[in-house]
């Protein structure tokens, strides 16, 4: 598919999605959200993609937020639609994707940008990246899952500090808080993420999908994550990947997982 606001590049089982609106610091407008949804949907049905890296173009911004110019005049009803539609089509979609998505935070990740990074399965930041949820400085609150995912990742006190002060934190503080897993030099960020993707690629894709479903179950109300884990654990035993993984170990060879 041809995209206008994102760039996709598939290489040896790893899909890199780059948000490409550098003049607007990669702010998420309607077109970008829709194109990201399409790219992730395409990836979902492509069994050859084993890991996804999501980043922003240039070295200044990952994503500087939702595009403020698009919603400045919205009514309450339009705002509810924007938030619900965005959550469903992109943010929840990414979180529930069964291929690991790594956010490579290459600069500002603010508002919807940090929310997008938090919807990814985990995050790595370059050492000059800055993160925040500054929505209250515009008189609004985060609407793409930020109040929920930030609280899950860093705890209530830190989440409310970041949200109510509207301040940014640097990469080092984000790492201390557990918001990002690692910090690298700017020019090493993508290579670091590709190395993580290489590790992911060695493992059973069906088992990875099951692990993502089980971990996500922890955050779903009314669902017992331990029960989901039992179910997902047992399902693995009916896969060829499990047979391959265990035989390869016993034969002292490298497993060749086919995702079956
Ligand atoms: N929505 C729409 N446009 C945005 C944007 C956003 N969230 N963030 C940046 N831009 C645009 C600016 O309007 C500017 O466009 P222009 O050149 O046509 O005027 C361009 O991107 C560059 O941004 P600028 O503000 O000039 O860069 P800066 O280096 O001075 O500041 C930031 C960088 C990130 C601190 C600043 O752009 C900012 O605060 N952005 C908004 C962050 C925000 O509140 N996000 C949450 C939205 S809900």
JSON list of C-alpha atoms in Angstrom, two decimals, residues 126-257:
[
{"chain": "A", "resi": 126, "resn": "UNK", "atom": "CA", "xyz": [17.57, 7.92, 22.64]},
{"chain": "A", "resi": 127, "resn": "UNK", "atom": "CA", "xyz": [19.42, 9.95, 25.26]},
{"chain": "A", "resi": 128, "resn": "UNK", "atom": "CA", "xyz": [18.02, 13.29, 24.07]},
{"chain": "A", "resi": 129, "resn": "UNK", "atom": "CA", "xyz": [14.36, 12.13, 24.05]},
{"chain": "A", "resi": 130, "resn": "UNK", "atom": "CA", "xyz": [11.83, 14.01, 26.15]},
{"chain": "A", "resi": 131, "resn": "UNK", "atom": "CA", "xyz": [8.52, 12.56, 27.27]},
{"chain": "A", "resi": 132, "resn": "UNK", "atom": "CA", "xyz": [5.37, 14.00, 28.75]},
{"chain": "A", "resi": 133, "resn": "UNK", "atom": "CA", "xyz": [1.58, 14.19, 28.73]},
{"chain": "A", "resi": 134, "resn": "UNK", "atom": "CA", "xyz": [1.11, 17.99, 28.51]},
{"chain": "A", "resi": 135, "resn": "UNK", "atom": "CA", "xyz": [-2.62, 17.89, 27.66]},
{"chain": "A", "resi": 136, "resn": "UNK", "atom": "CA", "xyz": [-3.77, 19.79, 30.76]},
{"chain": "A", "resi": 137, "resn": "UNK", "atom": "CA", "xyz": [-1.68, 22.75, 29.57]},
{"chain": "A", "resi": 138, "resn": "UNK", "atom": "CA", "xyz": [-4.19, 22.88, 26.69]},
{"chain": "A", "resi": 139, "resn": "UNK", "atom": "CA", "xyz": [-7.13, 22.49, 29.06]},
{"chain": "A", "resi": 140, "resn": "UNK", "atom": "CA", "xyz": [-7.80, 18.86, 28.15]},
{"chain": "A", "resi": 141, "resn": "UNK", "atom": "CA", "xyz": [-6.75, 15.43, 29.45]},
{"chain": "A", "resi": 142, "resn": "UNK", "atom": "CA", "xyz": [-5.00, 12.59, 27.61]},
{"chain": "A", "resi": 143, "resn": "UNK", "atom": "CA", "xyz": [-7.57, 10.79, 25.46]},
{"chain": "A", "resi": 144, "resn": "UNK", "atom": "CA", "xyz": [-5.69, 7.96, 23.80]},
{"chain": "A", "resi": 145, "resn": "UNK", "atom": "CA", "xyz": [-5.27, 5.76, 26.88]},
{"chain": "A", "resi": 146, "resn": "UNK", "atom": "CA", "xyz": [-2.57, 7.86, 28.57]},
{"chain": "A", "resi": 147, "resn": "UNK", "atom": "CA", "xyz": [-4.22, 8.07, 31.98]},
{"chain": "A", "resi": 148, "resn": "UNK", "atom": "CA", "xyz": [-4.46, 4.27, 32.07]},
{"chain": "A", "resi": 149, "resn": "UNK", "atom": "CA", "xyz": [-1.21, 3.09, 30.49]},
{"chain": "A", "resi": 150, "resn": "UNK", "atom": "CA", "xyz": [1.03, 5.63, 32.24]},
{"chain": "A", "resi": 151, "resn": "UNK", "atom": "CA", "xyz": [-0.46, 4.58, 35.58]},
{"chain": "A", "resi": 152, "resn": "UNK", "atom": "CA", "xyz": [0.17, 0.91, 34.72]},
{"chain": "A", "resi": 153, "resn": "UNK", "atom": "CA", "xyz": [3.77, 1.62, 33.73]},
{"chain": "A", "resi": 154, "resn": "UNK", "atom": "CA", "xyz": [4.97, 4.06, 36.39]},
{"chain": "A", "resi": 155, "resn": "UNK", "atom": "CA", "xyz": [2.35, 3.95, 39.17]},
{"chain": "A", "resi": 156, "resn": "UNK", "atom": "CA", "xyz": [-0.31, 6.43, 40.27]},
{"chain": "A", "resi": 157, "resn": "UNK", "atom": "CA", "xyz": [1.89, 9.04, 41.98]},
{"chain": "A", "resi": 158, "resn": "UNK", "atom": "CA", "xyz": [4.35, 9.43, 39.11]},
{"chain": "A", "resi": 159, "resn": "UNK", "atom": "CA", "xyz": [1.56, 9.34, 36.51]},
{"chain": "A", "resi": 160, "resn": "UNK", "atom": "CA", "xyz": [-0.35, 12.09, 38.26]},
{"chain": "A", "resi": 161, "resn": "UNK", "atom": "CA", "xyz": [2.83, 14.14, 38.70]},
{"chain": "A", "resi": 162, "resn": "UNK", "atom": "CA", "xyz": [3.58, 13.95, 34.96]},
{"chain": "A", "resi": 163, "resn": "UNK", "atom": "CA", "xyz": [-0.03, 14.62, 33.94]},
{"chain": "A", "resi": 164, "resn": "UNK", "atom": "CA", "xyz": [-0.90, 17.44, 36.38]},
{"chain": "A", "resi": 165, "resn": "UNK", "atom": "CA", "xyz": [2.38, 19.35, 36.01]},
{"chain": "A", "resi": 166, "resn": "UNK", "atom": "CA", "xyz": [2.37, 18.88, 32.19]},
{"chain": "A", "resi": 167, "resn": "UNK", "atom": "CA", "xyz": [6.16, 18.78, 32.45]},
{"chain": "A", "resi": 168, "resn": "UNK", "atom": "CA", "xyz": [8.51, 16.69, 30.35]},
{"chain": "A", "resi": 169, "resn": "UNK", "atom": "CA", "xyz": [10.95, 14.15, 31.74]},
{"chain": "A", "resi": 170, "resn": "UNK", "atom": "CA", "xyz": [14.22, 13.24, 30.09]},
{"chain": "A", "resi": 171, "resn": "UNK", "atom": "CA", "xyz": [15.20, 9.77, 28.93]},
{"chain": "A", "resi": 172, "resn": "UNK", "atom": "CA", "xyz": [17.25, 9.00, 32.01]},
{"chain": "A", "resi": 173, "resn": "UNK", "atom": "CA", "xyz": [14.34, 9.74, 34.37]},
{"chain": "A", "resi": 174, "resn": "UNK", "atom": "CA", "xyz": [12.00, 7.78, 32.09]},
{"chain": "A", "resi": 175, "resn": "UNK", "atom": "CA", "xyz": [14.33, 4.80, 32.44]},
{"chain": "A", "resi": 176, "resn": "UNK", "atom": "CA", "xyz": [14.46, 5.18, 36.23]},
{"chain": "A", "resi": 177, "resn": "UNK", "atom": "CA", "xyz": [10.66, 5.31, 36.30]},
{"chain": "A", "resi": 178, "resn": "UNK", "atom": "CA", "xyz": [10.37, 2.18, 34.12]},
{"chain": "A", "resi": 179, "resn": "UNK", "atom": "CA", "xyz": [8.68, 4.07, 31.31]},
{"chain": "A", "resi": 180, "resn": "UNK", "atom": "CA", "xyz": [11.42, 3.02, 28.89]},
{"chain": "A", "resi": 181, "resn": "UNK", "atom": "CA", "xyz": [13.47, -0.17, 29.13]},
{"chain": "A", "resi": 182, "resn": "UNK", "atom": "CA", "xyz": [16.76, 1.30, 27.93]},
{"chain": "A", "resi": 183, "resn": "UNK", "atom": "CA", "xyz": [18.42, 4.51, 26.77]},
{"chain": "A", "resi": 184, "resn": "UNK", "atom": "CA", "xyz": [20.94, 4.64, 23.93]},
{"chain": "A", "resi": 185, "resn": "UNK", "atom": "CA", "xyz": [22.92, 7.27, 22.04]},
{"chain": "A", "resi": 186, "resn": "UNK", "atom": "CA", "xyz": [20.77, 8.73, 19.25]},
{"chain": "A", "resi": 187, "resn": "UNK", "atom": "CA", "xyz": [22.76, 7.06, 16.48]},
{"chain": "A", "resi": 188, "resn": "UNK", "atom": "CA", "xyz": [22.55, 3.66, 18.18]},
{"chain": "A", "resi": 189, "resn": "UNK", "atom": "CA", "xyz": [18.82, 3.64, 18.88]},
{"chain": "A", "resi": 190, "resn": "UNK", "atom": "CA", "xyz": [17.64, 1.72, 15.83]},
{"chain": "A", "resi": 191, "resn": "UNK", "atom": "CA", "xyz": [20.51, -0.78, 15.90]},
{"chain": "A", "resi": 192, "resn": "UNK", "atom": "CA", "xyz": [19.74, -1.48, 19.54]},
{"chain": "A", "resi": 193, "resn": "UNK", "atom": "CA", "xyz": [16.08, -2.11, 18.64]},
{"chain": "A", "resi": 194, "resn": "UNK", "atom": "CA", "xyz": [17.07, -4.32, 15.68]},
{"chain": "A", "resi": 195, "resn": "UNK", "atom": "CA", "xyz": [19.22, -6.41, 18.03]},
{"chain": "A", "resi": 196, "resn": "UNK", "atom": "CA", "xyz": [16.19, -6.89, 20.30]},
{"chain": "A", "resi": 197, "resn": "UNK", "atom": "CA", "xyz": [14.14, -7.83, 17.24]},
{"chain": "A", "resi": 198, "resn": "UNK", "atom": "CA", "xyz": [16.78, -10.44, 16.30]},
{"chain": "A", "resi": 199, "resn": "UNK", "atom": "CA", "xyz": [16.34, -12.06, 19.73]},
{"chain": "A", "resi": 200, "resn": "UNK", "atom": "CA", "xyz": [12.56, -12.04, 19.28]},
{"chain": "A", "resi": 201, "resn": "UNK", "atom": "CA", "xyz": [12.90, -13.66, 15.84]},
{"chain": "A", "resi": 202, "resn": "UNK", "atom": "CA", "xyz": [14.71, -16.69, 17.29]},
{"chain": "A", "resi": 203, "resn": "UNK", "atom": "CA", "xyz": [11.69, -17.62, 19.41]},
{"chain": "A", "resi": 204, "resn": "UNK", "atom": "CA", "xyz": [8.39, -19.36, 18.72]},
{"chain": "A", "resi": 205, "resn": "UNK", "atom": "CA", "xyz": [5.92, -16.83, 17.26]},
{"chain": "A", "resi": 206, "resn": "UNK", "atom": "CA", "xyz": [2.85, -18.68, 18.57]},
{"chain": "A", "resi": 207, "resn": "UNK", "atom": "CA", "xyz": [4.35, -18.76, 22.06]},
{"chain": "A", "resi": 208, "resn": "UNK", "atom": "CA", "xyz": [5.13, -15.03, 21.81]},
{"chain": "A", "resi": 209, "resn": "UNK", "atom": "CA", "xyz": [1.52, -14.33, 20.77]},
{"chain": "A", "resi": 210, "resn": "UNK", "atom": "CA", "xyz": [0.26, -16.39, 23.72]},
{"chain": "A", "resi": 211, "resn": "UNK", "atom": "CA", "xyz": [2.58, -14.55, 26.11]},
{"chain": "A", "resi": 212, "resn": "UNK", "atom": "CA", "xyz": [1.30, -11.17, 24.87]},
{"chain": "A", "resi": 213, "resn": "UNK", "atom": "CA", "xyz": [-2.32, -12.29, 25.35]},
{"chain": "A", "resi": 214, "resn": "UNK", "atom": "CA", "xyz": [-1.55, -13.56, 28.85]},
{"chain": "A", "resi": 215, "resn": "UNK", "atom": "CA", "xyz": [0.30, -10.40, 29.92]},
{"chain": "A", "resi": 216, "resn": "UNK", "atom": "CA", "xyz": [-2.46, -8.20, 28.49]},
{"chain": "A", "resi": 217, "resn": "UNK", "atom": "CA", "xyz": [-5.02, -10.24, 30.43]},
{"chain": "A", "resi": 218, "resn": "UNK", "atom": "CA", "xyz": [-3.55, -8.80, 33.64]},
{"chain": "A", "resi": 219, "resn": "UNK", "atom": "CA", "xyz": [-5.00, -5.42, 32.70]},
{"chain": "A", "resi": 220, "resn": "UNK", "atom": "CA", "xyz": [-8.46, -6.56, 31.61]},
{"chain": "A", "resi": 221, "resn": "UNK", "atom": "CA", "xyz": [-11.19, -6.16, 34.18]},
{"chain": "A", "resi": 222, "resn": "UNK", "atom": "CA", "xyz": [-13.15, -9.27, 35.03]},
{"chain": "A", "resi": 223, "resn": "UNK", "atom": "CA", "xyz": [-10.51, -11.58, 33.56]},
{"chain": "A", "resi": 224, "resn": "UNK", "atom": "CA", "xyz": [-8.26, -13.80, 35.66]},
{"chain": "A", "resi": 225, "resn": "UNK", "atom": "CA", "xyz": [-4.78, -13.55, 34.16]},
{"chain": "A", "resi": 226, "resn": "UNK", "atom": "CA", "xyz": [-3.64, -16.78, 35.85]},
{"chain": "A", "resi": 227, "resn": "UNK", "atom": "CA", "xyz": [-6.47, -18.65, 34.14]},
{"chain": "A", "resi": 228, "resn": "UNK", "atom": "CA", "xyz": [-5.54, -17.09, 30.79]},
{"chain": "A", "resi": 229, "resn": "UNK", "atom": "CA", "xyz": [-1.94, -18.16, 31.41]},
{"chain": "A", "resi": 230, "resn": "UNK", "atom": "CA", "xyz": [-3.03, -21.79, 32.02]},
{"chain": "A", "resi": 231, "resn": "UNK", "atom": "CA", "xyz": [-5.03, -21.75, 28.79]},
{"chain": "A", "resi": 232, "resn": "UNK", "atom": "CA", "xyz": [-2.23, -20.17, 26.73]},
{"chain": "A", "resi": 233, "resn": "UNK", "atom": "CA", "xyz": [0.41, -22.46, 28.27]},
{"chain": "A", "resi": 234, "resn": "UNK", "atom": "CA", "xyz": [-1.66, -25.53, 27.41]},
{"chain": "A", "resi": 235, "resn": "UNK", "atom": "CA", "xyz": [-2.37, -24.29, 23.85]},
{"chain": "A", "resi": 236, "resn": "UNK", "atom": "CA", "xyz": [1.37, -24.25, 23.13]},
{"chain": "A", "resi": 237, "resn": "UNK", "atom": "CA", "xyz": [1.50, -28.03, 23.66]},
{"chain": "A", "resi": 238, "resn": "UNK", "atom": "CA", "xyz": [-0.72, -28.53, 20.62]},
{"chain": "A", "resi": 239, "resn": "UNK", "atom": "CA", "xyz": [1.62, -26.60, 18.29]},
{"chain": "A", "resi": 240, "resn": "UNK", "atom": "CA", "xyz": [4.36, -27.81, 15.98]},
{"chain": "A", "resi": 241, "resn": "UNK", "atom": "CA", "xyz": [6.46, -24.94, 17.29]},
{"chain": "A", "resi": 242, "resn": "UNK", "atom": "CA", "xyz": [6.50, -26.55, 20.74]},
{"chain": "A", "resi": 243, "resn": "UNK", "atom": "CA", "xyz": [7.51, -29.92, 19.25]},
{"chain": "A", "resi": 244, "resn": "UNK", "atom": "CA", "xyz": [10.22, -28.18, 17.24]},
{"chain": "A", "resi": 245, "resn": "UNK", "atom": "CA", "xyz": [11.47, -26.12, 20.20]},
{"chain": "A", "resi": 246, "resn": "UNK", "atom": "CA", "xyz": [11.73, -29.06, 22.57]},
{"chain": "A", "resi": 247, "resn": "UNK", "atom": "CA", "xyz": [13.23, -31.45, 19.97]},
{"chain": "A", "resi": 248, "resn": "UNK", "atom": "CA", "xyz": [15.77, -28.84, 18.92]},
{"chain": "A", "resi": 249, "resn": "UNK", "atom": "CA", "xyz": [16.82, -28.42, 22.55]},
{"chain": "A", "resi": 250, "resn": "UNK", "atom": "CA", "xyz": [17.17, -32.18, 23.07]},
{"chain": "A", "resi": 251, "resn": "UNK", "atom": "CA", "xyz": [19.01, -32.58, 19.73]},
{"chain": "A", "resi": 252, "resn": "UNK", "atom": "CA", "xyz": [21.31, -29.66, 20.65]},
{"chain": "A", "resi": 253, "resn": "UNK", "atom": "CA", "xyz": [20.44, -27.72, 17.50]},
{"chain": "A", "resi": 254, "resn": "UNK", "atom": "CA", "xyz": [18.85, -24.35, 16.73]},
{"chain": "A", "resi": 255, "resn": "UNK", "atom": "CA", "xyz": [15.05, -24.43, 16.55]},
{"chain": "A", "resi": 256, "resn": "UNK", "atom": "CA", "xyz": [13.43, -23.56, 13.25]},
{"chain": "A", "resi": 257, "resn": "UNK", "atom": "CA", "xyz": [10.02, -22.21, 14.22]}
]
